[in-house]
């Protein structure tokens, strides 16, 4: 298991001067992408809660996504990674809203 996490510890120890320019760019772009992903869930959530349209919505899939996001949130808490905690915590709420709405209105 320790070998699998070597990149995590190596990244934290990395000298910022030697850090690749494109990796720094990815580090900055990942935050807006997390928010953009959440914005993409709004139409599905609105379709269910406002219009009560549940056609084609899989309760199993959205519940699974909720559990996966909850696991990632727990991972972020254990490793004290605030971006992982915030984005995946928001995903837990968004996914749970879709799953719950699909159960209620189907």
N, CA, C and O of each residue as an XYZ file, in Angstrom:
424
protein
N       0.823     -1.198      0.000
C       0.000      0.000      0.000
C       0.866      1.259      0.000
O       0.541      2.250     -0.654
N       1.952      1.206      0.730
C       2.809      2.381      0.821
C       3.394      2.747     -0.537
O       3.564      3.929     -0.838
N       3.703      1.744     -1.363
C       4.246      2.020     -2.683
C       3.225      2.736     -3.554
O       3.593      3.548     -4.403
N       1.953      2.444     -3.351
C       0.900      3.053     -4.164
C       0.732      4.541     -3.865
O       0.245      5.290     -4.713
N       1.117      4.965     -2.705
C       0.928      6.363     -2.312
C       2.210      7.186     -2.413
O       2.245      8.326     -1.949
N       3.259      6.629     -3.010
C       4.527      7.348     -3.048
C       4.419      8.685     -3.770
O       5.103      9.641     -3.405
N       3.569      8.763     -4.792
C       3.439     10.016     -5.543
C       2.847     11.123     -4.682
O       3.195     12.293     -4.837
N       1.948     10.747     -3.770
C       1.317     11.733     -2.896
C       2.372     12.402     -2.005
O       2.388     13.626     -1.868
N       3.231     11.611     -1.415
C       4.242     12.149     -0.518
C       5.348     12.860     -1.297
O       5.883     13.871     -0.843
N       5.683     12.333     -2.459
C       6.718     12.962     -3.268
C       6.277     14.337     -3.743
O       7.078     15.270     -3.772
N       5.003     14.469     -4.116
C       4.479     15.756     -4.586
C       4.559     16.782     -3.466
O       4.919     17.934     -3.710
N       4.227     16.382     -2.239
C       4.263     17.322     -1.120
C       5.687     17.783     -0.814
O       5.884     18.905     -0.348
N       6.679     16.934     -1.069
C       8.070     17.280     -0.794
C       8.739     17.976     -1.962
O       9.852     18.484     -1.827
N       8.082     18.005     -3.094
C       8.717     18.509     -4.318
C       9.158     19.961     -4.156
O       8.454     20.785     -3.572
N      10.310     20.240     -4.675
C      10.825     21.602     -4.710
C      10.001     22.377     -5.734
O       9.919     21.967     -6.892
N       9.397     23.477     -5.332
C       8.501     24.203     -6.236
C       9.235     24.769     -7.440
O       8.621     24.961     -8.490
N      10.523     25.042     -7.325
C      11.267     25.552     -8.477
C      11.420     24.486     -9.555
O      11.456     24.797    -10.745
N      11.509     23.237     -9.137
C      11.691     22.154    -10.097
C      10.354     21.602    -10.589
O      10.318     20.721    -11.449
N       9.278     22.111    -10.051
C       7.943     21.627    -10.399
C       7.632     21.991    -11.845
O       7.865     23.125    -12.264
N       7.116     21.057    -12.591
C       6.840     21.280    -14.006
C       5.806     22.382    -14.206
O       4.841     22.480    -13.448
N       6.010     23.208    -15.223
C       5.103     24.331    -15.487
C       3.702     23.840    -15.813
O       2.724     24.454    -15.387
N       3.583     22.752    -16.554
C       2.249     22.276    -16.923
C       1.540     21.638    -15.732
O       0.311     21.668    -15.660
N       2.290     21.064    -14.802
C       1.674     20.497    -13.603
C       1.101     21.611    -12.737
O       0.048     21.444    -12.120
N       1.796     22.755    -12.689
C       1.270     23.908    -11.965
C      -0.031     24.384    -12.597
O      -0.972     24.763    -11.901
N      -0.071     24.358    -13.939
C      -1.291     24.747    -14.648
C      -2.450     23.823    -14.331
O      -3.578     24.276    -14.140
N      -2.176     22.533    -14.275
C      -3.223     21.565    -13.925
C      -3.708     21.816    -12.502
O      -4.906     21.736    -12.231
N      -2.785     22.118    -11.595
C      -3.168     22.406    -10.212
C      -4.135     23.586    -10.128
O      -5.029     23.594     -9.282
N      -3.961     24.585    -11.000
C      -4.844     25.751    -10.983
C      -6.163     25.483    -11.699
O      -7.201     25.997    -11.283
N      -6.144     24.702    -12.751
C      -7.354     24.451    -13.545
C      -8.299     23.482    -12.844
O      -9.502     23.497    -13.104
N      -7.776     22.648    -11.968
C      -8.605     21.632    -11.330
C      -9.712     22.256    -10.469
O     -10.789     21.672    -10.352
N      -9.478     23.408     -9.874
C     -10.502     24.034     -9.038
C     -11.706     24.509     -9.855
O     -12.839     24.176     -9.507
N     -11.498     25.271    -10.922
C     -12.660     25.652    -11.737
C     -13.368     24.447    -12.353
O     -14.586     24.475    -12.528
N     -12.632     23.398    -12.681
C     -13.261     22.205    -13.254
C     -14.180     21.533    -12.239
O     -15.243     21.026    -12.599
N     -13.777     21.528    -10.988
C     -14.636     20.959     -9.948
C     -15.934     21.730     -9.815
O     -17.001     21.134     -9.666
N     -15.852     23.049     -9.869
C     -17.054     23.890     -9.793
C     -17.885     23.743    -11.061
O     -19.112     23.673    -10.991
N     -17.232     23.695    -12.213
C     -17.943     23.527    -13.481
C     -18.717     22.212    -13.503
O     -19.847     22.159    -13.989
N     -18.116     21.171    -12.983
C     -18.813     19.888    -12.901
C     -20.082     19.986    -12.074
O     -21.113     19.420    -12.437
N     -20.006     20.701    -10.965
C     -21.197     20.890    -10.129
C     -22.270     21.682    -10.866
O     -23.458     21.381    -10.750
N     -21.854     22.691    -11.620
C     -22.820     23.475    -12.391
C     -23.519     22.615    -13.436
O     -24.682     22.852    -13.764
N     -22.814     21.622    -13.955
C     -23.401     20.740    -14.965
C     -24.489     19.840    -14.368
O     -25.310     19.301    -15.109
N     -24.507     19.673    -13.061
C     -25.527     18.854    -12.411
C     -26.814     19.636    -12.162
O     -27.845     19.037    -11.854
N     -26.773     20.949    -12.288
C     -27.955     21.772    -12.008
C     -29.130     21.448    -12.925
O     -30.248     21.329    -12.424
N     -28.946     21.297    -14.242
C     -30.108     20.982    -15.088
C     -30.804     19.676    -14.696
O     -32.033     19.601    -14.714
N     -30.028     18.650    -14.342
C     -30.632     17.374    -13.933
C     -31.402     17.549    -12.631
O     -32.511     17.035    -12.484
N     -30.816     18.269    -11.699
C     -31.474     18.499    -10.412
C     -32.747     19.319    -10.594
O     -33.774     19.010     -9.990
N     -32.687     20.354    -11.415
C     -33.869     21.186    -11.675
C     -34.948     20.393    -12.389
O     -36.131     20.544    -12.084
N     -34.560     19.559    -13.326
C     -35.530     18.742    -14.056
C     -36.322     17.855    -13.103
O     -37.521     17.649    -13.288
N     -35.661     17.342    -12.103
C     -36.343     16.457    -11.152
C     -37.161     17.241    -10.141
O     -38.339     16.943     -9.944
N     -36.570     18.229     -9.499
C     -37.241     18.912     -8.406
C     -38.246     19.968     -8.860
O     -39.224     20.213     -8.155
N     -38.039     20.593    -10.001
C     -38.958     21.630    -10.471
C     -40.052     21.036    -11.354
O     -41.235     21.325    -11.175
N     -39.637     20.191    -12.320
C     -40.589     19.657    -13.297
C     -41.029     18.228    -12.994
O     -41.892     17.694    -13.691
N     -40.460     17.604    -11.981
C     -40.785     16.239    -11.567
C     -40.585     15.236    -12.700
O     -41.317     14.251    -12.800
N     -39.605     15.486    -13.541
C     -39.265     14.598    -14.660
C     -38.176     13.631    -14.209
O     -37.049     14.042    -13.936
N     -38.512     12.354    -14.130
C     -37.517     11.365    -13.711
C     -37.242     10.325    -14.790
O     -36.569      9.328    -14.531
N     -37.748     10.546    -15.982
C     -37.523      9.587    -17.069
C     -36.033      9.502    -17.386
O     -35.376     10.519    -17.609
N     -35.517      8.295    -17.402
C     -34.117      8.084    -17.737
C     -33.143      8.303    -16.594
O     -31.932      8.214    -16.797
N     -33.640      8.586    -15.397
C     -32.768      8.804    -14.241
C     -32.640      7.487    -13.474
O     -33.642      6.910    -13.051
N     -31.432      7.028    -13.304
C     -31.174      5.779    -12.596
C     -30.890      6.069    -11.123
O     -29.881      6.686    -10.782
N     -31.785      5.620    -10.266
C     -31.594      5.810     -8.822
C     -30.324      5.088     -8.375
O     -29.560      5.602     -7.558
N     -30.113      3.897     -8.918
C     -28.916      3.130     -8.561
C     -27.641      3.908     -8.888
O     -26.738      3.997     -8.057
N     -27.567      4.463    -10.081
C     -26.359      5.197    -10.495
C     -26.116      6.424     -9.631
O     -24.995      6.657     -9.179
N     -27.164      7.210     -9.400
C     -26.986      8.436     -8.620
C     -26.688      8.131     -7.154
O     -25.963      8.880     -6.500
N     -27.241      7.040     -6.638
C     -26.902      6.630     -5.276
C     -25.447      6.174     -5.214
O     -24.732      6.480     -4.261
N     -25.018      5.441     -6.236
C     -23.616      5.006     -6.293
C     -22.683      6.210     -6.361
O     -21.659      6.234     -5.678
N     -23.024      7.214     -7.178
C     -22.198      8.424     -7.259
C     -22.157      9.143     -5.906
O     -21.128      9.702     -5.528
N     -23.274      9.125     -5.186
C     -23.307      9.741     -3.857
C     -22.339      9.034     -2.916
O     -21.583      9.681     -2.191
N     -22.366      7.704     -2.932
C     -21.471      6.935     -2.063
C     -20.002      7.126     -2.450
O     -19.133      7.218     -1.582
N     -19.733      7.184     -3.743
C     -18.356      7.413     -4.203
C     -17.869      8.794     -3.758
O     -16.734      8.942     -3.303
N     -18.730      9.798     -3.893
C     -18.359     11.151     -3.453
C     -18.149     11.204     -1.945
O     -17.259     11.900     -1.457
N     -18.979     10.459     -1.206
C     -18.813     10.408      0.250
C     -17.473      9.770      0.610
O     -16.800     10.216      1.540
N     -17.088      8.733     -0.123
C     -15.792      8.099      0.109
C     -14.651      9.080     -0.158
O     -13.706      9.162      0.626
N     -14.738      9.827     -1.270
C     -13.706     10.812     -1.589
C     -13.668     11.926     -0.543
O     -12.596     12.438     -0.221
N     -14.828     12.302     -0.016
C     -14.868     13.308      1.048
C     -14.141     12.786      2.285
O     -13.363     13.509      2.907
N     -14.398     11.535      2.634
C     -13.705     10.913      3.765
C     -12.199     10.863      3.518
O     -11.409     11.130      4.423
N     -11.806     10.521      2.297
C     -10.389     10.516      1.929
C      -9.779     11.904      2.142
O      -8.685     12.026      2.693
N     -10.483     12.939      1.705
C      -9.996     14.305      1.879
C      -9.855     14.687      3.338
O      -8.907     15.375      3.719
N     -10.799     14.240      4.154
C     -10.741     14.526      5.591
C      -9.535     13.828      6.220
O      -8.795     14.428      7.000
N      -9.348     12.562      5.872
C      -8.235     11.804      6.447
C      -6.875     12.370      6.049
O      -5.930     12.333      6.838
N      -6.774     12.894      4.828
C      -5.506     13.431      4.342
C      -5.421     14.954      4.455
O      -4.453     15.569      4.009
N      -6.447     15.547      5.056
C      -6.485     16.999      5.281
C      -6.281     17.785      3.990
O      -5.507     18.741      3.945
N      -6.985     17.368      2.944
C      -6.930     18.031      1.635
C      -8.234     18.797      1.437
O      -9.234     18.224      1.004
N      -8.225     20.089      1.754
C      -9.451     20.886      1.721
C     -10.139     20.927      0.356
O     -11.367     20.855      0.311
N      -9.415     21.038     -0.749
C     -10.119     21.040     -2.040
C     -10.914     19.754     -2.284
O     -12.026     19.798     -2.810
N     -10.340     18.618     -1.903
C     -11.049     17.348     -2.067
C     -12.269     17.317     -1.159
O     -13.327     16.832     -1.560
N     -12.136     17.819      0.038
C     -13.260     17.837      0.983
C     -14.397     18.700      0.440
O     -15.546     18.260      0.414
N     -14.088     19.923      0.006
C     -15.129     20.855     -0.431
C     -15.838     20.393     -1.702
O     -17.067     20.373     -1.755
N     -15.074     20.025     -2.717
C     -15.692     19.648     -3.986
C     -16.504     18.373     -3.832
O     -17.642     18.306     -4.297
N     -15.940     17.367     -3.191
C     -16.668     16.109     -3.068
C     -17.799     16.195     -2.052
O     -18.797     15.486     -2.179
N     -17.658     17.049     -1.048
C     -18.784     17.287     -0.142
C     -19.955     17.909     -0.881
O     -21.110     17.552     -0.646
N     -19.650     18.845     -1.778
C     -20.708     19.442     -2.606
C     -21.307     18.408     -3.550
O     -22.514     18.417     -3.794
N     -20.470     17.512     -4.086
C     -20.981     16.446     -4.953
C     -21.888     15.490     -4.189
O     -22.865     14.994     -4.750
N     -21.588     15.222     -2.929
C     -22.472     14.369     -2.122
C     -23.862     14.982     -2.081
O     -24.858     14.282     -2.266
N     -23.935     16.277     -1.842
C     -25.229     16.964     -1.773
C     -25.928     16.939     -3.124
O     -27.111     16.611     -3.202
N     -25.209     17.285     -4.192
C     -25.814     17.326     -5.528
C     -26.310     15.949     -5.959
O     -27.431     15.818     -6.451
N     -25.487     14.932     -5.779
C     -25.884     13.581     -6.181
C     -27.029     13.054     -5.329
O     -27.934     12.394     -5.838
N     -26.990     13.344     -4.035
C     -28.064     12.892     -3.149
C     -29.387     13.565     -3.506
O     -30.440     12.933     -3.425
N     -29.347     14.834     -3.900
C     -30.573     15.517     -4.320
C     -31.197     14.852     -5.537
O     -32.415     14.686     -5.599
N     -30.374     14.474     -6.502
C     -30.894     13.809     -7.697
C     -31.448     12.436     -7.331
O     -32.549     12.084     -7.757
N     -30.709     11.661     -6.554
C     -31.162     10.320     -6.170
C     -32.449     10.390     -5.355
O     -33.381      9.623     -5.595
N     -32.501     11.298     -4.402
C     -33.694     11.442     -3.567
C     -34.890     11.902     -4.385
O     -35.995     11.385     -4.218
N     -34.678     12.864     -5.261
C     -35.763     13.327     -6.126
C     -36.270     12.236     -7.043
O     -37.471     12.141     -7.294
N     -35.367     11.413     -7.544
C     -35.776     10.306     -8.410
C     -36.610      9.288     -7.647
O     -37.544      8.712     -8.204
N     -36.284      9.061     -6.385
C     -37.072      8.133     -5.563
C     -38.444      8.725     -5.264
O     -39.453      8.026     -5.355
N     -38.488      9.990     -4.913
C     -39.753     10.632     -4.534
C     -40.704     10.755     -5.716
O     -41.893     10.466     -5.580
N     -40.205     11.178     -6.871
C     -41.080     11.503     -7.996
C     -41.221     10.391     -9.031
O     -41.844     10.605    -10.071
N     -40.663      9.216     -8.775
C     -40.848      8.143     -9.758
C     -41.932      7.174     -9.329
O     -42.217      6.211    -10.041
